[in-house]
Short mmCIF file of C-alpha atoms in Angstrom, two decimals:
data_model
loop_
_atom_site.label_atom_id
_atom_site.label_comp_id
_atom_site.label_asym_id
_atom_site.label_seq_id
_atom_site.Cartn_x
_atom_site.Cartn_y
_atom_site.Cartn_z
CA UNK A 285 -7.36 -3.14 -21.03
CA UNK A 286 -5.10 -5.51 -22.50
CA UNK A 287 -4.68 -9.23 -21.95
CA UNK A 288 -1.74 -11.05 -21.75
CA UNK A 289 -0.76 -14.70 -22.96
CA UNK A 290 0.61 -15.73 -19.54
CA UNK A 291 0.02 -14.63 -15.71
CA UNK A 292 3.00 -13.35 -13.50
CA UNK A 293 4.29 -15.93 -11.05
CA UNK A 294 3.47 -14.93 -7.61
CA UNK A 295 7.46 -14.03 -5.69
CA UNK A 296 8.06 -11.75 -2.99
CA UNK A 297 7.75 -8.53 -4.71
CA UNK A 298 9.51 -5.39 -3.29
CA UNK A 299 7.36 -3.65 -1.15
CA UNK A 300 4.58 -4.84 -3.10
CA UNK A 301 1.87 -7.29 -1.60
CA UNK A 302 0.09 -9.02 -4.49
CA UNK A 303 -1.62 -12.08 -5.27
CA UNK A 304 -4.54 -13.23 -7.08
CA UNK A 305 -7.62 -15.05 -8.04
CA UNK A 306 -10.13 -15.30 -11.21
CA UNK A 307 -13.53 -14.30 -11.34
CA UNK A 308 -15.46 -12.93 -14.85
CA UNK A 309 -13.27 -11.65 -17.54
CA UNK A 310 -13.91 -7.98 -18.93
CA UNK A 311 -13.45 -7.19 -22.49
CA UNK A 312 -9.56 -6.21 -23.83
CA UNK A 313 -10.52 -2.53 -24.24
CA UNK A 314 -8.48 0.17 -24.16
CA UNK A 315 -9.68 3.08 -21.97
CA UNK A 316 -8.86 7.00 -22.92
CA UNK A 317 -8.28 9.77 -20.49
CA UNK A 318 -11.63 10.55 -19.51
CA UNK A 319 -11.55 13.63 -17.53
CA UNK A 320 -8.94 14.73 -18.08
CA UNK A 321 -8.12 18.34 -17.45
CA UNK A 322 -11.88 18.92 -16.48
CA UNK A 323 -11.45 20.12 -12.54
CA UNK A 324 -9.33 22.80 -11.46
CA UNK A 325 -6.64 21.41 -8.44
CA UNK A 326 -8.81 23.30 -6.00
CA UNK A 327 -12.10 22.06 -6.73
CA UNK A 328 -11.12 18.65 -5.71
CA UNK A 329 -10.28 19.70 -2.16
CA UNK A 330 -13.76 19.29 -0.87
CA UNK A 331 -15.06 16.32 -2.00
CA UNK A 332 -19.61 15.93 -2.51
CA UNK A 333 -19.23 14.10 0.62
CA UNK A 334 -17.38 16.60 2.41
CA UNK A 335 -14.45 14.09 3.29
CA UNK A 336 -10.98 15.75 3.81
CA UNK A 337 -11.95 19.21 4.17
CA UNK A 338 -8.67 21.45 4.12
CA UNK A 339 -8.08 25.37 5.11
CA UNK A 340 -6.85 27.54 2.66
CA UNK A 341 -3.58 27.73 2.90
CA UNK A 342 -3.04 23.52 1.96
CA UNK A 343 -6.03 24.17 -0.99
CA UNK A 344 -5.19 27.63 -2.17
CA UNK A 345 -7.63 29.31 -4.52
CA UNK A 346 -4.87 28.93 -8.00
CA UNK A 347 -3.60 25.28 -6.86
CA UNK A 348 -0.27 24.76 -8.31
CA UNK A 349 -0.69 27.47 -11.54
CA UNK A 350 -1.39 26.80 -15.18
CA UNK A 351 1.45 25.36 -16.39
CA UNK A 352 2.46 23.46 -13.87
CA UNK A 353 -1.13 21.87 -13.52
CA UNK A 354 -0.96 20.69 -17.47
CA UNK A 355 2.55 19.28 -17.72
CA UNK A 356 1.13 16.94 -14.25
CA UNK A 357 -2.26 16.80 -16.02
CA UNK A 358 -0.58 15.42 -19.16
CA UNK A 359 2.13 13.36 -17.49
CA UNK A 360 -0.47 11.20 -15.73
CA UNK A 361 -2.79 11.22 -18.98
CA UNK A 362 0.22 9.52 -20.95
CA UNK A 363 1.22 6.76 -18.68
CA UNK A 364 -2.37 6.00 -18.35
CA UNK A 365 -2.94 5.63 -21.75
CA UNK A 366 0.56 3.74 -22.49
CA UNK A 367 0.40 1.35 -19.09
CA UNK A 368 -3.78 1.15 -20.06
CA UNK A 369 -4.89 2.32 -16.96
CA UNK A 370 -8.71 2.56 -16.18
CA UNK A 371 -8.46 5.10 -13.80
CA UNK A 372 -6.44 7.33 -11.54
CA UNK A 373 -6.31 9.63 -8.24
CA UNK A 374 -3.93 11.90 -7.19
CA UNK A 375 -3.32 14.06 -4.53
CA UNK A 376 -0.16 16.05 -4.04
CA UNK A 377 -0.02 18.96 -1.18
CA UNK A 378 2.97 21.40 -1.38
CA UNK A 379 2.45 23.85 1.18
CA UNK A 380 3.26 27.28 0.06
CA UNK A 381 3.31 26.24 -3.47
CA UNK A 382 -0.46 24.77 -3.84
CA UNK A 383 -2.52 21.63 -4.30
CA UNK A 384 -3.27 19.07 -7.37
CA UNK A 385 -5.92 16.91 -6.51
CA UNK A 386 -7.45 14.96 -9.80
CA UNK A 387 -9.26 12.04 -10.78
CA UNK A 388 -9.02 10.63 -14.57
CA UNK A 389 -10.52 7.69 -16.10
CA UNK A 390 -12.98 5.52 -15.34
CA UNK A 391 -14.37 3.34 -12.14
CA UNK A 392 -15.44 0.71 -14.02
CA UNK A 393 -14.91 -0.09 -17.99
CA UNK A 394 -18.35 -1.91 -18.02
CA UNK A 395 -20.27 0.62 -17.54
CA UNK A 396 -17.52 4.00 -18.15
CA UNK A 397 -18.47 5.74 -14.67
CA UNK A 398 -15.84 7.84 -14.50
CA UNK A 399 -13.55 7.93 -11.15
CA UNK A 400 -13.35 10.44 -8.71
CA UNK A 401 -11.58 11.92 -5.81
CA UNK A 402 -14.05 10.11 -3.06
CA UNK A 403 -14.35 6.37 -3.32
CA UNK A 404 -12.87 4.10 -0.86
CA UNK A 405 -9.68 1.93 -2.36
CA UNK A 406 -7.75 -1.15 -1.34
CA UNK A 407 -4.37 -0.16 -0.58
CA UNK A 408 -2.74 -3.53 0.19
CA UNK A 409 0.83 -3.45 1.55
CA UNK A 410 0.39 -0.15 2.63
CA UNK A 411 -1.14 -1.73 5.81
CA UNK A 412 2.22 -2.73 6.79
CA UNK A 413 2.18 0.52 7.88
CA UNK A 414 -0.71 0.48 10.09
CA UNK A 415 0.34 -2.91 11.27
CA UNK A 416 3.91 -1.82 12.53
CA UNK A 417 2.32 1.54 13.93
CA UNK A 418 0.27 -0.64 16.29
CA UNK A 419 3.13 -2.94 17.06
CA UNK A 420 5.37 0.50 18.00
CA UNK A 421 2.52 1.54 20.42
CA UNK A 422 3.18 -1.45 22.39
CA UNK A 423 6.79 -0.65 22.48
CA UNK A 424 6.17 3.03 24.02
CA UNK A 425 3.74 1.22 26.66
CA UNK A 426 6.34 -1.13 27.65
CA UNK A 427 4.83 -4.11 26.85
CA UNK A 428 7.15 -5.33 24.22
CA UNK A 429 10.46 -4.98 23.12
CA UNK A 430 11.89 -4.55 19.62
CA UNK A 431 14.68 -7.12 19.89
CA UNK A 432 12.52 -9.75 21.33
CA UNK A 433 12.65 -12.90 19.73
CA UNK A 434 9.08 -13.91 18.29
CA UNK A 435 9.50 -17.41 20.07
CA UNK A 436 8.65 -15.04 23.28
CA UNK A 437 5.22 -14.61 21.57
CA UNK A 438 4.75 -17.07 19.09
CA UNK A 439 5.64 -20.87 18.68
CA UNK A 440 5.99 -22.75 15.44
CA UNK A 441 8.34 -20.28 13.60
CA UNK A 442 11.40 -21.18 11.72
CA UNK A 443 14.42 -20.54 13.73
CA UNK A 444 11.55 -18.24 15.78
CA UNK A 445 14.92 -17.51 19.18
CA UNK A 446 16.90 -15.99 17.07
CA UNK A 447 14.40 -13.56 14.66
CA UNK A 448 13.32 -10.52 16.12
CA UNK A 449 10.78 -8.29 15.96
CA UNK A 450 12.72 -6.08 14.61
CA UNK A 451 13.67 -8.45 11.75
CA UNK A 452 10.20 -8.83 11.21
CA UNK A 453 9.46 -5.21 10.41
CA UNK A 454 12.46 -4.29 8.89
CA UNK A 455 12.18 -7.69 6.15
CA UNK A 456 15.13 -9.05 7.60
CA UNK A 457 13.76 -11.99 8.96
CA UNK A 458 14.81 -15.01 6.27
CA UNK A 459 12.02 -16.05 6.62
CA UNK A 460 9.85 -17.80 3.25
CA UNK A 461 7.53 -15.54 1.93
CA UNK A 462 4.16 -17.99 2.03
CA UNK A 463 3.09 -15.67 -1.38
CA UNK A 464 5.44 -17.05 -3.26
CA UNK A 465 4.70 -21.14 -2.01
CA UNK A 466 2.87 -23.01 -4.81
CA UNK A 467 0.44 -24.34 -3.05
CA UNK A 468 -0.60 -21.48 -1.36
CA UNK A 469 -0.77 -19.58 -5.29
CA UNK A 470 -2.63 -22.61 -5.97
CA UNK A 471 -5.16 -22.12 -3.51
CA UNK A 472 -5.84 -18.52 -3.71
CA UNK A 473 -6.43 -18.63 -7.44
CA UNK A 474 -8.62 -21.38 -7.39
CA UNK A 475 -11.34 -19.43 -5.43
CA UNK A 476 -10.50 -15.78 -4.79
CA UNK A 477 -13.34 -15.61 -2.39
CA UNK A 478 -11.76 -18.17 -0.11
CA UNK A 479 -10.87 -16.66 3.61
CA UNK A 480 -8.11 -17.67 4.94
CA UNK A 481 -6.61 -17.24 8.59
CA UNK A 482 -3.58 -15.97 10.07
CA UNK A 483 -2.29 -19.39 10.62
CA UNK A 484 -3.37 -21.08 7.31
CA UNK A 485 -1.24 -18.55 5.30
CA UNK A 486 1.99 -18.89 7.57
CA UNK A 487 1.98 -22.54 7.44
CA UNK A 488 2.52 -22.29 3.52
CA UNK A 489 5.74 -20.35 4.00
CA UNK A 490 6.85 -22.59 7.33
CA UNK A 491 7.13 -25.91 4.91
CA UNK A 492 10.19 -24.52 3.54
CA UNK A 493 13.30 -23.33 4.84
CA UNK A 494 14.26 -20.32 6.22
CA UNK A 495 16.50 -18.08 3.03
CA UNK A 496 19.07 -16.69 5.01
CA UNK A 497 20.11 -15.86 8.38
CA UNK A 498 18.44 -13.20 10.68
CA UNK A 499 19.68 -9.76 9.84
CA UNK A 500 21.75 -10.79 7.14
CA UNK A 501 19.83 -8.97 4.39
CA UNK A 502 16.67 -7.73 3.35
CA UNK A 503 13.81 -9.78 1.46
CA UNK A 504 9.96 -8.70 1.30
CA UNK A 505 7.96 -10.99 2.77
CA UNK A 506 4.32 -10.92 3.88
CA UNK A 507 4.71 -13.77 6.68
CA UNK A 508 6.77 -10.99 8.25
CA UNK A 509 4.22 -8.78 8.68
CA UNK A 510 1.19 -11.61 10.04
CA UNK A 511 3.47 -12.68 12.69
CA UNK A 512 3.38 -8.95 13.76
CA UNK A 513 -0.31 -8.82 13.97
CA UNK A 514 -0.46 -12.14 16.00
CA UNK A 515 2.09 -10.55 18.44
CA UNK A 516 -0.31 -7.87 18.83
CA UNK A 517 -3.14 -9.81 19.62
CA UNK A 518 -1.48 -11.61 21.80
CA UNK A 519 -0.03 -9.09 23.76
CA UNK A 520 -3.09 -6.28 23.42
CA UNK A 521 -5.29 -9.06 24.44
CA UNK A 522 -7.72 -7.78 21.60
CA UNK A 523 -8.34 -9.09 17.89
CA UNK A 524 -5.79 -6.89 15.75
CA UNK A 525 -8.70 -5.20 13.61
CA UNK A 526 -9.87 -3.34 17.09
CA UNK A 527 -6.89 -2.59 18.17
CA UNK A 528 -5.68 -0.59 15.01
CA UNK A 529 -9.16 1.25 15.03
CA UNK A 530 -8.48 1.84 18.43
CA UNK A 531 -5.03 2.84 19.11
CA UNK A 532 -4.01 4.04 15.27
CA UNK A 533 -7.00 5.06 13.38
CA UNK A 534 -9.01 7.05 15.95
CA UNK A 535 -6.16 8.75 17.21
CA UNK A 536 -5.15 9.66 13.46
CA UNK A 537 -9.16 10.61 12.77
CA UNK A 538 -9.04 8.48 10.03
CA UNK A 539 -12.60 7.82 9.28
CA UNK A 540 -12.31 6.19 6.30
CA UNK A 541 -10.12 4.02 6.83
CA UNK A 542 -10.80 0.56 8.02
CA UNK A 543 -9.47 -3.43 8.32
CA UNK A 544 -12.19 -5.07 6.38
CA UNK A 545 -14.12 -8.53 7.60
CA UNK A 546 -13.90 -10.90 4.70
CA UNK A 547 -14.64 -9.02 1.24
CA UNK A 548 -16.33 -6.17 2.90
CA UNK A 549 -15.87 -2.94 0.82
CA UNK A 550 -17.62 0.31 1.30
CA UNK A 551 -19.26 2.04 -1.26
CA UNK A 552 -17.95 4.06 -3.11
CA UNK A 553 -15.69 2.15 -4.79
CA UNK A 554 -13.99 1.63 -9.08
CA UNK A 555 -13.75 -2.22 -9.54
CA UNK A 556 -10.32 -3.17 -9.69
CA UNK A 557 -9.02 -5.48 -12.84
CA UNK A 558 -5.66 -7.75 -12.43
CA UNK A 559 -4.52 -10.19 -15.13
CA UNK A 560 -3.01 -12.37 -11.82
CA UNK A 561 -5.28 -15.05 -12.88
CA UNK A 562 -4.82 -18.74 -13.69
CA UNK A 563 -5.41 -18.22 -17.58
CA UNK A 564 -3.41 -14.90 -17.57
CA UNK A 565 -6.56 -12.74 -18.85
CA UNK A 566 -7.48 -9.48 -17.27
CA UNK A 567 -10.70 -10.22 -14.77
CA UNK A 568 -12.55 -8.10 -12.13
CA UNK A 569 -11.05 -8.77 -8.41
CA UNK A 570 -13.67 -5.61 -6.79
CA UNK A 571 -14.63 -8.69 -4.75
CA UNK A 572 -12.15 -11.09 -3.91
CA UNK A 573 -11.73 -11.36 -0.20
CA UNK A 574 -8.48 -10.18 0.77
CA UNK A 575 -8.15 -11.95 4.02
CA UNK A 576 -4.71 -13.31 2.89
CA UNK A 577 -3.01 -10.52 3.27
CA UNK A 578 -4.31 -9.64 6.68
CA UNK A 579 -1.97 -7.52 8.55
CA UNK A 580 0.30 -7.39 5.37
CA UNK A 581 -2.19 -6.22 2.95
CA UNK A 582 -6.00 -6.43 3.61
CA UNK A 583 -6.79 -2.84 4.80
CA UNK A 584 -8.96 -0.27 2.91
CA UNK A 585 -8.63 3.90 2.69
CA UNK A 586 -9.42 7.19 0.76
CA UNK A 587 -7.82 9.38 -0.30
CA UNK A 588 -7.85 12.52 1.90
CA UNK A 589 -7.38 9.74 5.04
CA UNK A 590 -4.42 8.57 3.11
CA UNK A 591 -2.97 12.32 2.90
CA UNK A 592 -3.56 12.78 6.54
CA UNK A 593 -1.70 9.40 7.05
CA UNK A 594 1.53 9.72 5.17
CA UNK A 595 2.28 12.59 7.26
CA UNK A 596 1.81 10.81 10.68
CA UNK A 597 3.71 7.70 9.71
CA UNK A 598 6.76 10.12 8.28
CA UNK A 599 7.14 12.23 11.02
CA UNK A 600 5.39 10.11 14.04
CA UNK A 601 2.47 11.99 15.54
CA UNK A 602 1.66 8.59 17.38
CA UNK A 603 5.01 7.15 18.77
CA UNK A 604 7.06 9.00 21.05
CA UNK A 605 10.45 10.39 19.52
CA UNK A 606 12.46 7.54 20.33
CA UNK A 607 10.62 4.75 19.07
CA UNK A 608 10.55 6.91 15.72
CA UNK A 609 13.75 7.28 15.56
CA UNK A 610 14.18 3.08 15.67
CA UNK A 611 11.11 3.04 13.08
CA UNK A 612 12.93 5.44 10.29
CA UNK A 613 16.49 3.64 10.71
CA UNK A 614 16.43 2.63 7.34
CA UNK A 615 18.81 0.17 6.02
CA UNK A 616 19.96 -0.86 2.79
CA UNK A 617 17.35 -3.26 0.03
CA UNK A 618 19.95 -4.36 -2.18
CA UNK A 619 18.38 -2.01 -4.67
CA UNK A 620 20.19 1.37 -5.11
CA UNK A 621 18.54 4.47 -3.87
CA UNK A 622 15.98 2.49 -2.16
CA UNK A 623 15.68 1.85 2.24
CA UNK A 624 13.60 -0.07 4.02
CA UNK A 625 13.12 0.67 8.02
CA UNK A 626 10.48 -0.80 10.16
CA UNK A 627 7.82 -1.07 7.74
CA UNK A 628 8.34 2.16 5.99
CA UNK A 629 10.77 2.96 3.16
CA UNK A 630 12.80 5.77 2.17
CA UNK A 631 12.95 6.68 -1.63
CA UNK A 632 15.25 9.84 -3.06
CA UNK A 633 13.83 11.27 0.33
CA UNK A 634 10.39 9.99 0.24
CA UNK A 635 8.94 8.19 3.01
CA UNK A 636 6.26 6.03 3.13
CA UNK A 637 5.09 2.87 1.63
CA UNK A 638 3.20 1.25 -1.57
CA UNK A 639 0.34 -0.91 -1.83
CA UNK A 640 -0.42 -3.76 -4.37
CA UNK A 641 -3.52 -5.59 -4.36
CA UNK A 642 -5.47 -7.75 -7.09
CA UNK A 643 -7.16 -4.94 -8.57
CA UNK A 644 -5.62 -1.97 -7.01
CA UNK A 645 -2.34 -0.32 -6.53
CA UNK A 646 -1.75 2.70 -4.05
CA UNK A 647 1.51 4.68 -3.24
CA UNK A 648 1.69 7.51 0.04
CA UNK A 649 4.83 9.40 0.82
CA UNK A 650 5.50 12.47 2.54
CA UNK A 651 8.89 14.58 1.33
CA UNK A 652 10.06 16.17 4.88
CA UNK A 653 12.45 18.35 3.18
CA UNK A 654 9.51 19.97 1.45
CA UNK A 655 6.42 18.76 3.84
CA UNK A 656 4.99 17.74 0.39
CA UNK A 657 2.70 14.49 0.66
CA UNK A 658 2.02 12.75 -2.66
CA UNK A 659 -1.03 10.09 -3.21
CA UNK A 660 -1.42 8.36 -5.98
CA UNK A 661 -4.16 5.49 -6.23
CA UNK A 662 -5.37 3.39 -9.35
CA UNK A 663 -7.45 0.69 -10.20
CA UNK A 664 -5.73 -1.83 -11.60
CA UNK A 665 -2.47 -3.67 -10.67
CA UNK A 666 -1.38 -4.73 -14.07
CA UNK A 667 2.35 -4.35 -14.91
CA UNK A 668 4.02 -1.87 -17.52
CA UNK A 669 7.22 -2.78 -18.87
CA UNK A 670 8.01 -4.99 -15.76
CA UNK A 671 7.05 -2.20 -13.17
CA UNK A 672 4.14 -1.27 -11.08
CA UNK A 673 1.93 1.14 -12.67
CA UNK A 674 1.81 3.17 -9.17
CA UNK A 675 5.58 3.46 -9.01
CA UNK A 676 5.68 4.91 -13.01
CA UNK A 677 3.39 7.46 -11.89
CA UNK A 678 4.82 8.54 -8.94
CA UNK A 679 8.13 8.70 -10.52
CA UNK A 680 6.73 11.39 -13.64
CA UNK A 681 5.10 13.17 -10.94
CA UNK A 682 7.82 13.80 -8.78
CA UNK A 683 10.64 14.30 -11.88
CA UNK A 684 7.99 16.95 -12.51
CA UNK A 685 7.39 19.08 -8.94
CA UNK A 686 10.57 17.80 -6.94
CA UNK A 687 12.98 17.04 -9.28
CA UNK A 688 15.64 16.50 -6.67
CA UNK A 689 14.03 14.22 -5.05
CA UNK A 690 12.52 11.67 -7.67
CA UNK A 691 10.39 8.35 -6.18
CA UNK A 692 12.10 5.99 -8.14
CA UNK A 693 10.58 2.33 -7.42
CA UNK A 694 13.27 -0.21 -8.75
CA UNK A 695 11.64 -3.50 -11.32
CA UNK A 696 10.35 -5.82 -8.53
CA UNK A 697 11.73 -9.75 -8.95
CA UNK A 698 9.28 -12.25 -10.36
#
């Protein structure tokens, strides 16, 4: 992997939580396509571990065909190689078409154990979409209402009577995104092993004033997104890690999915590599604690759990059809072709979200046109050309099997 003469700047990225910290520098190597090409589509359905076991008809025997299979197999084998990407999943399910499941590259660069199709990943802002999930299962109990201010729940905010919940998931809020404060950038990269409360992040963004007026337009911001998790706790009554395992992941049977304690992170796992560091080199972040991001960011996932999931969220299993309606009212980002609802986005009609992480990138969409659900998760969060690495990928994937319907991720602000 390369290095670069000079770190990012940590701003409110478009749907893309990331910040960072330094720990010990690997060597600037460039890693091939290992594996590539080596497993059929339908080999990878049923993982060693037997985790996301599918019938026949979402696996079938001849996955997506020959030809099809190599022009994916050799899309994803050239942006690794040009963005220097260590390693790669993805899963993409077309029913009545087939399956591609593969995993290229290596888990770690150290040691070249190659990735597979099991391990357990940090997704990062793909939380957001457990996060707002929860939050919507208060609404269908009754206990909360969408247009509520957050002064009804929580004091201290910035112009808190007249910013809604539904400002807050939506990223219409105004307010300061506390990842982009310098003191808070500061902090975090000075010990990446810190943890840091709910509180301690949101004052960073509450010393500054708010950007714009409720509603007014959108701007991603994780401070958003932890005022949403502290409304659930204090409504719920329970500490927002149970109640996501209780109300969202059980009833999803997502079990292997999970909001970590601390740095906690289930084996298997690749290390991740970022070059979000204070001297701008490319260093292992497997362990930095990701407490930071909290209900914006912090939460971990697999694969076959994330497949599962991208349908749910798209179509609402859990809500009733009303408050799923409100979620996927998408409204314009300022960026063409791109919509952003209540914590879920809308892409060339893909729905879902991304993740970014130190270390780690993730994207999950679901195509309800064609029921098609595309994964894609890496293990690195490194930039190419000024874009995420996740969003190039899903974009060559999708010019390839839907070409109608292309994810196209627009160049996130620094």
């Amino acid at each position: 992997m390369r290095r670069t003469p000079s770190r990012r700047l940590f701003t409110a990225a478009l749907l893309v939580a990331s910040v960072l910290a330094p720990m010990t520098a690997i060597p600037a190597t460039t890693v091939h396509a290992a594996g590539v090409g080596r497993h059929d589509g339908n080999r990878h359905c049923v993982d060693p571990h037997g985790v996301g076991r599918h019938d026949k008809h979402e696996c079938p025997p001849h996955g997506l065909g020959r030809k099809l299979t190599a022009r994916l197999d050799k899309a994803i084998a050239d942006v690794r190689r040009e963005a220097d990407i260590p390693g790669v999943i993805v899963g993409l399910w077309m029913p009545g078409k087939g399956s591609y499941v593969r995993a290229t590259g290596v888990a770690d660069t150290a040691t070249g154990r190659p990735m597979t199709t099991d391990p357990f990943m940090r997704i990062g802002s793909e939380t957001k979409t457990f996060t707002v999930t929860a939050l919507l299962k208060l609404v269908d109990d009754g206990r909360i209402r969408l247009d509520d201010p957050i002064s009804k729940y929580i004091h201290g905010v910035p112009g808190g009577k007249r910013i809604t919940l539904r400002h807050l998931a939506e990223m219409r809020s105004g307010l300061f995104p506390y990842s982009a404060d310098a003191d808070f950038e500061h902090d975090l990269l000075s010990d990446p092993t810190r943890s840091f409360t709910p509180r301690e992040v949101l004052a960073y963004g509450f010393k500054h004033k708010n950007t714009f007026k409720p509603g007014k337009q959108f701007q991603y911001s994780n401070s958003n997104l932890v005022l949403l998790g502290l409304v659930i706790e204090k409504v719920s009554g329970h500490n927002l890690v149970d109640f996501i395992d209780k109300r969202v992941l059980r009833p999803a049977h997502l079990r292997h999915t999970l909001f970590p304690l601390d740095a906690e992170f289930p084996e298997p796992h690749p290390r991740g590599y970022t070059n979000q560091t204070l001297s701008g080199d490319v260093e292992d972040a497997t362990d930095w604690n990701p407490s930071w991001g909290w209900a914006a960011g912090a939460m971990i996932s697999n694969l076959h759990d994330l497949r599962r999931w991208a349908k749910i969220v798209a179509t609402g299993t859990l809500l009733s059809p009303q408050t799923q309606r409100e979620r996927l009212k998408t409204l314009p980002t300022g960026y063409p072709g791109t919509n952003y609802g209540l914590g879920i986005f809308e892409s060339d009609g893909w729905i879902g979200h991304n993740g970014s992480i130190p270390g780690y990138e993730s994207v999950t969409v679901y195509l309800p046109s064609k029921k098609a659900t595309l994964v894609v998760l890496l293990n690195t969060d490194i930039s190419y050309e000024g874009k995420e690495p996740s969003s190039v990928l899903a974009q060559k994937i999708t010019e390839i099997v839907t070409p109608k319907n292309i994810y196209d991720r627009p160049v996130p602000p620094r």
